[in-house]
Short mmCIF file of C-alpha atoms in Angstrom, two decimals:
data_model
loop_
_atom_site.label_atom_id
_atom_site.label_comp_id
_atom_site.label_asym_id
_atom_site.label_seq_id
_atom_site.Cartn_x
_atom_site.Cartn_y
_atom_site.Cartn_z
CA MET N 1 -13.81 -44.08 -31.29
CA SER N 2 -15.42 -40.99 -29.98
CA PHE N 3 -13.58 -37.67 -28.20
CA PHE N 4 -15.48 -38.74 -24.83
CA THR N 5 -13.82 -42.03 -24.80
CA GLU N 6 -10.47 -41.55 -26.03
CA TYR N 7 -9.92 -38.93 -23.70
CA SER N 8 -12.04 -39.68 -20.64
CA VAL N 9 -8.79 -39.69 -18.24
CA GLN N 10 -7.44 -36.38 -19.38
CA LEU N 11 -11.65 -35.11 -18.93
CA THR N 12 -11.73 -36.41 -15.63
CA SER N 13 -8.14 -35.53 -14.29
CA SER N 14 -9.45 -31.77 -15.84
CA ALA N 15 -12.72 -31.71 -14.09
CA LEU N 16 -11.08 -33.19 -10.92
CA LEU N 17 -8.38 -30.28 -11.32
CA PHE N 18 -10.73 -27.51 -11.35
CA ALA N 19 -12.91 -28.65 -9.10
CA VAL N 20 -9.76 -28.41 -6.39
CA ILE N 21 -8.99 -25.55 -7.66
CA LEU N 22 -12.08 -23.78 -7.21
CA LEU N 23 -12.34 -25.33 -3.93
CA SER N 24 -9.00 -24.33 -2.94
CA GLN N 25 -9.16 -20.63 -3.90
CA THR N 26 -12.96 -20.82 -1.86
CA ILE N 27 -11.14 -21.81 1.13
CA ILE N 28 -8.02 -19.80 1.18
CA SER N 29 -10.25 -16.50 0.17
CA LYS N 30 -12.47 -17.05 3.11
CA LEU N 31 -9.60 -17.31 5.56
CA VAL N 32 -7.87 -13.69 4.04
CA ARG N 33 -11.81 -12.39 4.25
CA ARG N 34 -12.10 -13.83 7.57
CA TYR N 35 -7.99 -12.32 8.68
CA ALA N 36 -8.85 -9.40 7.34
CA ARG N 37 -12.20 -8.88 9.27
CA LEU N 38 -11.17 -10.05 12.34
CA SER N 39 -7.86 -7.43 12.01
CA HIS N 40 -10.12 -4.56 10.62
CA ILE N 41 -8.69 -4.32 7.47
CA LEU N 42 -10.84 -2.54 4.76
CA GLU N 43 -12.40 -4.76 1.99
CA SER N 44 -11.14 -2.90 -0.79
CA ARG N 45 -7.34 -3.84 0.40
CA THR N 46 -8.77 -7.62 0.97
CA ASN N 47 -10.26 -7.73 -2.68
CA LEU N 48 -6.73 -6.92 -4.20
CA VAL N 49 -5.33 -9.82 -2.11
CA VAL N 50 -8.28 -12.19 -2.95
CA LYS N 51 -7.73 -11.10 -7.04
CA TYR N 52 -3.58 -11.86 -6.60
CA ILE N 53 -4.64 -15.07 -5.00
CA SER N 54 -7.42 -15.94 -7.58
CA ILE N 55 -4.74 -14.97 -10.48
CA LEU N 56 -2.19 -17.94 -8.89
CA PHE N 57 -4.26 -20.22 -8.79
CA TRP N 58 -5.50 -19.76 -12.51
CA ILE N 59 -1.90 -20.03 -13.39
CA ILE N 60 -1.67 -23.27 -11.24
CA ALA N 61 -4.79 -24.45 -13.16
CA ILE N 62 -3.00 -23.30 -16.82
CA VAL N 63 0.25 -25.47 -15.55
CA GLY N 64 -1.59 -28.49 -14.60
CA LEU N 65 -3.65 -28.65 -17.78
CA ILE N 66 -0.35 -28.67 -19.72
CA VAL N 67 0.69 -31.58 -17.58
CA ILE N 68 -2.64 -33.63 -17.82
CA TRP N 69 -2.99 -33.32 -21.54
CA GLY N 70 0.52 -34.04 -22.07
CA VAL N 71 1.44 -31.39 -24.37
CA LYS N 72 4.90 -32.09 -26.36
CA THR N 73 8.01 -30.89 -24.30
CA GLU N 74 9.60 -29.56 -27.48
CA ASN N 75 6.43 -26.99 -27.89
CA ILE N 76 6.07 -26.13 -24.12
CA ILE N 77 9.91 -25.13 -23.86
CA THR N 78 9.70 -23.29 -27.29
CA THR N 79 6.54 -21.50 -25.84
CA LEU N 80 7.62 -20.83 -22.35
CA SER N 81 10.96 -19.38 -23.37
CA ALA N 82 9.07 -17.22 -25.54
CA VAL N 83 7.10 -15.98 -22.85
CA ILE N 84 9.65 -15.90 -20.28
CA THR N 85 11.58 -13.51 -22.21
CA VAL N 86 8.59 -11.01 -22.99
CA ILE N 87 7.78 -11.35 -19.36
CA GLY N 88 10.97 -10.53 -18.38
CA VAL N 89 11.57 -7.92 -20.25
CA ALA N 90 8.32 -6.39 -18.59
CA PHE N 91 9.20 -7.17 -15.47
CA PHE N 92 12.73 -5.48 -15.92
CA ALA N 93 10.74 -2.29 -17.27
CA SER N 94 7.96 -2.37 -14.40
CA TRP N 95 9.96 -3.92 -11.34
CA SER N 96 8.94 -0.75 -9.21
CA ILE N 97 5.16 -1.61 -10.01
CA LEU N 98 5.68 -5.33 -9.00
CA SER N 99 7.56 -4.23 -5.91
CA ASN N 100 4.97 -1.59 -4.94
CA VAL N 101 2.06 -4.34 -5.11
CA THR N 102 4.20 -6.61 -3.53
CA ALA N 103 4.92 -4.37 -0.54
CA GLY N 104 1.25 -3.66 -1.10
CA ILE N 105 0.21 -7.37 0.53
CA ILE N 106 2.75 -7.01 3.08
CA LEU N 107 1.44 -3.86 4.44
CA LEU N 108 -2.22 -5.71 4.37
CA PHE N 109 -1.06 -8.75 6.64
CA SER N 110 2.45 -7.47 8.55
CA PHE N 111 2.06 -4.02 9.56
CA PRO N 112 0.70 -2.27 12.95
CA PHE N 113 -0.54 0.84 11.14
CA LYS N 114 -3.80 1.00 9.63
CA ILE N 115 -5.70 3.95 8.15
CA GLY N 116 -6.49 6.50 10.15
CA ASP N 117 -3.06 6.53 12.03
CA VAL N 118 -1.04 9.20 11.94
CA ILE N 119 2.39 7.97 11.17
CA ARG N 120 5.63 9.78 11.21
CA LEU N 121 8.52 8.88 8.27
CA HIS N 122 11.67 8.86 9.26
CA ASP N 123 13.09 10.22 6.19
CA LYS N 124 16.10 13.03 6.44
CA ASP N 125 15.66 14.57 3.01
CA PHE N 126 11.99 14.43 3.36
CA PRO N 127 10.23 13.72 6.82
CA ILE N 128 6.54 13.34 6.77
CA GLU N 129 3.86 13.27 9.57
CA ALA N 130 0.47 12.72 8.26
CA GLU N 131 -2.44 9.97 8.50
CA ILE N 132 -2.82 7.35 6.38
CA ILE N 133 -5.96 7.85 4.64
CA ASP N 134 -5.54 4.75 2.35
CA ILE N 135 -3.38 2.08 1.52
CA ARG N 136 -3.77 0.86 -2.01
CA ALA N 137 -2.12 -1.51 -4.22
CA PHE N 138 1.16 0.88 -5.21
CA HIS N 139 0.75 3.24 -2.58
CA VAL N 140 -0.45 4.57 0.63
CA LEU N 141 -2.43 7.93 0.42
CA LEU N 142 -1.14 10.57 3.52
CA ARG N 143 -2.46 13.78 4.66
CA THR N 144 -0.51 16.69 6.59
CA THR N 145 -1.80 18.17 9.24
CA GLU N 146 -1.63 21.27 6.64
CA GLY N 147 -4.19 19.36 4.37
CA GLU N 148 -1.28 18.29 1.81
CA LEU N 149 -1.62 14.74 0.01
CA ILE N 150 0.80 12.87 -0.54
CA SER N 151 0.97 9.43 -2.42
CA TYR N 152 3.72 7.30 -0.85
CA PRO N 153 5.16 3.99 -2.57
CA ASN N 154 4.66 1.07 -0.82
CA ASN N 155 8.18 -0.16 -1.07
CA ILE N 156 9.74 2.89 0.25
CA LEU N 157 7.39 3.05 3.15
CA LEU N 158 8.97 -0.56 4.21
CA GLN N 159 12.13 0.87 3.68
CA LYS N 160 11.82 3.44 5.97
CA GLY N 161 11.52 4.05 9.93
CA VAL N 162 7.88 4.24 10.51
CA SER N 163 6.57 5.89 14.08
CA ILE N 164 2.76 5.46 14.83
CA LEU N 165 1.77 8.56 16.68
CA GLY N 166 -1.52 7.70 17.06
CA LYS N 167 -4.88 9.20 15.22
CA PHE N 168 -6.04 12.80 13.96
CA PRO N 169 -9.39 13.95 14.82
CA THR N 170 -11.58 13.44 12.03
CA SER N 171 -11.90 15.26 9.16
CA ASP N 172 -14.29 16.50 6.68
CA ILE N 173 -12.59 15.32 3.64
CA GLU N 174 -13.62 11.87 2.24
CA PHE N 175 -11.74 9.92 -0.89
CA THR N 176 -13.56 7.59 -3.09
CA ASP N 177 -12.09 5.48 -5.63
#
């Protein structure tokens, strides 16, 4: 008996899973890009969100393949517990990085300020009035009227009060990634 005849159900299911994952990923990515274009969101920010969505879909695909091919439960539990332990330690060690990435996605979709806006951060210890230069995955780049560049973590930006003051006059300073 050949491999293809013996495992035809699993092979067909795997092919169908990949087709559904690719189709779903393409549709969701196009919807995110359309939303970003209509909302005038920078392409670099949109690409980051699309990348995160892609990673999520491939994790779902891996889980689906494990279910389709019927890996033994004992092996899954042993492997999963080891992986979760390592991931848990890594997440605990880098929780602030994860919260900044999550905050970056929230800033992309639900906050009213955009690049070029002048904002005031209501922080009693370190009040800031500055122009938003860039919104990145981990931080927001701000430029004060004195020309000082400030990198402000996304998760802190979500926790502070923010006033939108308007726009700075166009500047000569350009930033590249």
